[in-house]
Short mmCIF file of C-alpha atoms in Angstrom, two decimals:
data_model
loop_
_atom_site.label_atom_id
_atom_site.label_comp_id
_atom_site.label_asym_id
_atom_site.label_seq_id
_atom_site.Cartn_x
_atom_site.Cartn_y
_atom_site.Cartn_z
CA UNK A 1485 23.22 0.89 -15.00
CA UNK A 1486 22.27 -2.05 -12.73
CA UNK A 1487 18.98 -3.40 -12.01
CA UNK A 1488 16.90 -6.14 -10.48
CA UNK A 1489 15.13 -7.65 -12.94
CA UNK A 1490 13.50 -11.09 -13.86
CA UNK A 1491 12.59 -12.49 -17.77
CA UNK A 1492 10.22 -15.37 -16.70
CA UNK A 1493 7.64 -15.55 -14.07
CA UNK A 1494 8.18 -17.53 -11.12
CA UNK A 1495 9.65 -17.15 -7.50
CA UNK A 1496 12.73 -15.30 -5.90
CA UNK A 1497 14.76 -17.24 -7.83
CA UNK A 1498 13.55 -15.29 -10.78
CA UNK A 1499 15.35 -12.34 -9.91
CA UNK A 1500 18.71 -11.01 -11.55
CA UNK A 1501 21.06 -8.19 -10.63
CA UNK A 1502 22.00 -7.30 -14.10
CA UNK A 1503 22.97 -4.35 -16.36
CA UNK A 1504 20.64 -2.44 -18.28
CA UNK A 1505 20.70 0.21 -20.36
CA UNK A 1506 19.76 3.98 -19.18
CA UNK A 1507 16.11 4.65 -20.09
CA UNK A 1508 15.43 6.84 -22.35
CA UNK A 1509 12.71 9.75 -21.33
CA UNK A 1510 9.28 10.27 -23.59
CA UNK A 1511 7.46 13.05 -23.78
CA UNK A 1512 5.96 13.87 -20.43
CA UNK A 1513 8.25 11.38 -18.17
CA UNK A 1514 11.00 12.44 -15.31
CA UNK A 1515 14.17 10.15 -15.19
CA UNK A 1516 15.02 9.66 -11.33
CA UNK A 1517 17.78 8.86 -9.56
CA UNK A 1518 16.43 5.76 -6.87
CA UNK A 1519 17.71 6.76 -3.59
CA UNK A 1520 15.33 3.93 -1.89
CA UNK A 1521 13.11 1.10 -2.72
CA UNK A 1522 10.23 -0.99 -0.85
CA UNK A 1523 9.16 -4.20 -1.40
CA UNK A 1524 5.58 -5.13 -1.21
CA UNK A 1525 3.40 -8.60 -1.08
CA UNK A 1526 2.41 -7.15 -4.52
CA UNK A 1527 6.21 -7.02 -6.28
CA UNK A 1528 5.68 -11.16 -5.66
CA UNK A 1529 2.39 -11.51 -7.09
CA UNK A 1530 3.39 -9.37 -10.24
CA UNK A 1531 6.68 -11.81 -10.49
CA UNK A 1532 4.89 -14.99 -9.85
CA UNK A 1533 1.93 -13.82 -12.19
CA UNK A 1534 -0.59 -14.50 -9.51
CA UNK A 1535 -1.35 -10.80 -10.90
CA UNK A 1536 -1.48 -10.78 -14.63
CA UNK A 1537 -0.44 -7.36 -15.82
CA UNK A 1538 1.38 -6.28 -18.64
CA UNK A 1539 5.11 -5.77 -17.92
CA UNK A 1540 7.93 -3.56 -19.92
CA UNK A 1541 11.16 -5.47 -21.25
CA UNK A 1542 13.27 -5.85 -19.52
CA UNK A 1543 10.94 -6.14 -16.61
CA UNK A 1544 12.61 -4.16 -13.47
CA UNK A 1545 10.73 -5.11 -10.27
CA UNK A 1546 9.30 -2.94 -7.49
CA UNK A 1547 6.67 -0.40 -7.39
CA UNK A 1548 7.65 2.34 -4.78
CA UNK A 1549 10.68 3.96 -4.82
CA UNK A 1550 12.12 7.67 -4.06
CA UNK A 1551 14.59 9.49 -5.77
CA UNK A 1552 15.48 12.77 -6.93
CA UNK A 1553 14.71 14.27 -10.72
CA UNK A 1554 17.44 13.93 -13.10
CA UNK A 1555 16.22 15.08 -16.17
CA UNK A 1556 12.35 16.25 -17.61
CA UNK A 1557 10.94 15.30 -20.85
CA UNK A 1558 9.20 17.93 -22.90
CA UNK A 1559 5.98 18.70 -21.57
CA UNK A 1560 6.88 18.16 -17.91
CA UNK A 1561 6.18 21.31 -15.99
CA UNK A 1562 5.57 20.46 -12.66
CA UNK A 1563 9.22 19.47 -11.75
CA UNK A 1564 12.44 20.45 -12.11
CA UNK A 1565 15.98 18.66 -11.81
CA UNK A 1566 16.83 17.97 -8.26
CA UNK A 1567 13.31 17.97 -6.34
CA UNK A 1568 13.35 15.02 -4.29
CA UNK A 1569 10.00 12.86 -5.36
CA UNK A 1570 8.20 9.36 -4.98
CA UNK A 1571 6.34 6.97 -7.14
CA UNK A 1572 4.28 4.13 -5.93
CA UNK A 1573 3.12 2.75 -8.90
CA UNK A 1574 6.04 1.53 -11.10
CA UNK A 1575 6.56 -1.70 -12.05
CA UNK A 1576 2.87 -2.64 -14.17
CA UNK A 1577 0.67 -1.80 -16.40
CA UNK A 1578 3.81 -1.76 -18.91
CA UNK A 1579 5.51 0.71 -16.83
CA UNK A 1580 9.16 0.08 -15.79
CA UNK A 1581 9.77 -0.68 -12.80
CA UNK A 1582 11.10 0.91 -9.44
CA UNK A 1583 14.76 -1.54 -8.05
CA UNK A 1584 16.95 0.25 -10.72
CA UNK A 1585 19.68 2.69 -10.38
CA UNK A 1586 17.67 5.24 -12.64
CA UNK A 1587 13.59 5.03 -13.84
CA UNK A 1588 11.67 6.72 -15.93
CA UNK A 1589 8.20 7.78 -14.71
CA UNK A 1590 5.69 9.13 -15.97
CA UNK A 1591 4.91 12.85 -14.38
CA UNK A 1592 1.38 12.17 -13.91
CA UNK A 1593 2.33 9.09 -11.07
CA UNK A 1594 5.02 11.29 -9.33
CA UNK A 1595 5.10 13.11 -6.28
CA UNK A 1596 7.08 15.41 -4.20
CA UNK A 1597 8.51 14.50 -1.05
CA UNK A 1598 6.75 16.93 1.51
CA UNK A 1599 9.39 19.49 2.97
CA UNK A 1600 10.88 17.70 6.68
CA UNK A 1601 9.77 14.49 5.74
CA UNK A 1602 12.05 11.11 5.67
CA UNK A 1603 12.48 10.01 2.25
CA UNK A 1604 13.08 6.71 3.40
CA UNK A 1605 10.54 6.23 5.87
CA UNK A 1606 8.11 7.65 2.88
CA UNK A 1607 8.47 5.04 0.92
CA UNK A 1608 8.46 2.33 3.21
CA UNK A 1609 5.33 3.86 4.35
CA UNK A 1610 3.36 4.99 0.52
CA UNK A 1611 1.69 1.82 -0.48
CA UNK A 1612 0.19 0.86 2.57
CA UNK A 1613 -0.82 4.07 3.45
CA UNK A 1614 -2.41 4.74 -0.21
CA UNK A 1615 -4.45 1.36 0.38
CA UNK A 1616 -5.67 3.07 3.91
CA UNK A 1617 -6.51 6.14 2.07
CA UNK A 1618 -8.45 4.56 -1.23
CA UNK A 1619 -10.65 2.73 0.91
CA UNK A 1620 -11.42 4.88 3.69
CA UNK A 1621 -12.08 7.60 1.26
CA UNK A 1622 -12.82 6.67 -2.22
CA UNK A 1623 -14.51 3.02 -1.64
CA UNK A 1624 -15.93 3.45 2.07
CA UNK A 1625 -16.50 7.36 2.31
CA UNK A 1626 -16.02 7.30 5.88
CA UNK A 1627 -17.34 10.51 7.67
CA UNK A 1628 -16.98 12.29 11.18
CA UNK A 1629 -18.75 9.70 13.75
CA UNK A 1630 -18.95 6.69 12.24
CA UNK A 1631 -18.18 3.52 13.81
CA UNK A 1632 -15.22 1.69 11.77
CA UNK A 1633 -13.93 -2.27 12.88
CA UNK A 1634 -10.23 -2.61 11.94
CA UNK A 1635 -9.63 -6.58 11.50
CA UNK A 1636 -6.01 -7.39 11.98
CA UNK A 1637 -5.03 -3.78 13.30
CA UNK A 1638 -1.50 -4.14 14.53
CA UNK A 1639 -0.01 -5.35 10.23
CA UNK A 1640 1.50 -2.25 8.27
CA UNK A 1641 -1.49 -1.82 6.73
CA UNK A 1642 -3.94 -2.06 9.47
CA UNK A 1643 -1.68 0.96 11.36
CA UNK A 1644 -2.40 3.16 8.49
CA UNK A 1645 -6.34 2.56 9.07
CA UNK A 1646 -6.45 3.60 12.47
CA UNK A 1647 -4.54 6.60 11.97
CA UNK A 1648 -5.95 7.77 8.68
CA UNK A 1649 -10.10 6.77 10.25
CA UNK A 1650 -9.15 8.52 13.54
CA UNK A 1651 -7.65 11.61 11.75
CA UNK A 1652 -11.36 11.54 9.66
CA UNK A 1653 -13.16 11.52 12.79
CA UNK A 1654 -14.76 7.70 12.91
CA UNK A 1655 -14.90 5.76 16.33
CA UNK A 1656 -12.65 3.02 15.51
CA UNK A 1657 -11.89 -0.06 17.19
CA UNK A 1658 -9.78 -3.14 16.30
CA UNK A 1659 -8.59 -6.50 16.66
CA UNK A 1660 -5.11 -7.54 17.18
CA UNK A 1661 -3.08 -9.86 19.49
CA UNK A 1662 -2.97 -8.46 23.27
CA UNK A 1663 0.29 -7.17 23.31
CA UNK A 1664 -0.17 -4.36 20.23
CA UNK A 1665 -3.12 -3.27 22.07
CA UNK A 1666 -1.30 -0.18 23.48
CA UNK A 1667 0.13 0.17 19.86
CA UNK A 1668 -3.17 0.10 18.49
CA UNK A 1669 -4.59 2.96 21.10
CA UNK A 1670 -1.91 4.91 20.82
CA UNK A 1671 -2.67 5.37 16.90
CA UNK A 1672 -6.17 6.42 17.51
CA UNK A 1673 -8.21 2.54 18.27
CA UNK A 1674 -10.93 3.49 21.14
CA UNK A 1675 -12.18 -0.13 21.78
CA UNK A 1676 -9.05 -2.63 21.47
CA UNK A 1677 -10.21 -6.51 21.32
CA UNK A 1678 -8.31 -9.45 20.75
CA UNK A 1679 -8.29 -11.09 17.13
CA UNK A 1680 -8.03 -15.03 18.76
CA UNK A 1681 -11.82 -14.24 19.86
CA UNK A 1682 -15.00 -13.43 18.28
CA UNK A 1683 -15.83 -9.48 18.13
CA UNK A 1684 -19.41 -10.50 19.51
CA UNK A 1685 -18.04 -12.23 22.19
CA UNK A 1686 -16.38 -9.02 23.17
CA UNK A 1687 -18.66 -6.23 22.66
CA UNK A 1688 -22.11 -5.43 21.70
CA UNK A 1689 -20.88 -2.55 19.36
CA UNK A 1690 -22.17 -2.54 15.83
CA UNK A 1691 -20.55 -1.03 12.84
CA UNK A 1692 -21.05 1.36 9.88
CA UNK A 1693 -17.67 -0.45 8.06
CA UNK A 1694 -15.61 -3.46 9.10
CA UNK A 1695 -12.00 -3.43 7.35
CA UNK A 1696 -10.61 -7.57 7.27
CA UNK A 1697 -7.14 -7.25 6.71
CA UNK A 1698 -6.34 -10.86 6.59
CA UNK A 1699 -9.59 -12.71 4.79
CA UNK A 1700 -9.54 -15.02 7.74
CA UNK A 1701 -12.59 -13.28 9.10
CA UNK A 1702 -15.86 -15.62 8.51
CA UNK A 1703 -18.24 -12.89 6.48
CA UNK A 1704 -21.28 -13.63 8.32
CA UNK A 1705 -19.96 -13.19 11.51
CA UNK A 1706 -18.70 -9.63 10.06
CA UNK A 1707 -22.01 -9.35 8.01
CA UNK A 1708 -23.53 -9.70 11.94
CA UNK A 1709 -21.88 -7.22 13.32
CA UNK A 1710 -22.70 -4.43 10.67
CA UNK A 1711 -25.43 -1.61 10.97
CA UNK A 1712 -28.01 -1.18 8.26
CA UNK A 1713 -26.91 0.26 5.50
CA UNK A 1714 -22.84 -1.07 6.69
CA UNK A 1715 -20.50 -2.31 4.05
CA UNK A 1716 -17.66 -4.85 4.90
CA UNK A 1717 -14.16 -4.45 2.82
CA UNK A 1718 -11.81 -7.45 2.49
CA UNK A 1719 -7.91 -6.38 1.45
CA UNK A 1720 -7.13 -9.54 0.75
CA UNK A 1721 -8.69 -12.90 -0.66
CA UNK A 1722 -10.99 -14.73 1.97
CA UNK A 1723 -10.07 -17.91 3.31
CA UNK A 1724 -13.29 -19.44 3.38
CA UNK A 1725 -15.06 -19.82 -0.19
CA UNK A 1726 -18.23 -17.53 -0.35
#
């Protein structure tokens, strides 16, 4: 079968369409044929080795795909051959990856497709939208009323946090460039403000959490703007040294 794969770290350049062979299932895996791929800022950080993880030989790239279930491994309960299911989470941690005509994945990282949803807009959508929903609800436990800042609101990511906060019930507002303001309100943003100027310049809101999507943010202007007790989460790696 074919596959994108790369045997040295480094850029695009890295990459080769090649033949593999078919992987073979262990005990509580799925095989799946990929119907759809994304690619994410993390599939280059894994190949460049700005993320050091280990990675299976040959190493396929990608993380998200969906596909429907080939064949179950013993032990496998919870699907059966045909269902139509996702991963986002192939592709490290030794596990092969997603850009491959068939992958094996382990049962406990796979999900169904929900009945009347686009399999390809799913998985174009899963990895930013599990970021939204780890912080919001594991890291931030956001509740009903709270008052949420969404830095950068308009990026792929950013969308996902003022849909998933709204849906939770937090009073959210963002920055973003003027013309994704209707965008941004339209998603669930109460308070739009533009991202070329400072919050505080803008409003005299304060905030339980403040979300900086792009680390370019300085910290104690965010640290400023927080409530007692308020907790600031960067996505990404600031660009000022702290």
């Amino acid at each position: 079968m074919q596959a994108v794969t790369f045997e040295q770290l480094g850029g695009p350049e890295a990459l080769r369409l090649r033949e593999i062979d078919e992987p073979q299932l262990r005990a509580n895996q799925v095989l799946v044929r990929v119907q759809a791929v994304a690619v994410d800022h993390v599939d280059t950080f894994v190949r460049s080795g700005a993320f050091q993880t280990a990675l299976a030989t040959p190493h396929v790239v990608g993380r998200d795909l969906v596909g429907t279930v080939l064949r179950v491994a013993a032990g496998v309960t919870n699907f059966a051959v045909g269902d139509l299911v996702w991963t986002n989470s192939a592709g490290y941690d030794g596990r092969m990856g997603a850009t491959a005509e068939m992958v094996a994945v382990a049962a406990d990282r796979l999900y169904p497709v929900p009945c009347g949803v686009d399999a390809r807009q799913l998985v174009a959508a899963v990895h930013s939208a599990a970021t939204a929903a780890i912080v919001l609800q594991d890291v931030m436990q956001l509740t009903r009323g709270q008052a949420i800042l969404i830095e950068g609101a308009a990026g792929n990511v950013g969308r996902k946090f003022i849909q998933l906060a709204h849906q939770l019930g937090a009073v959210v507002t963002t920055t973003s460039a003027a013309r994704d303001f209707d965008r941004c309100r339209q998603l669930g943003s109460e308070l739009t403000l533009d991202y070329h100027e400072p919050v505080a310049s803008q409003c005299d809101r304060q905030f339980d959490h403040i979300i900086d999507t792009s680390g370019k943010v300085p910290l104690q202007a965010n640290l400023a703007a927080l409530n007692q007790g308020g907790q600031v989460t960067l996505i990404t790696a600031p660009a000022e040294k702290i």
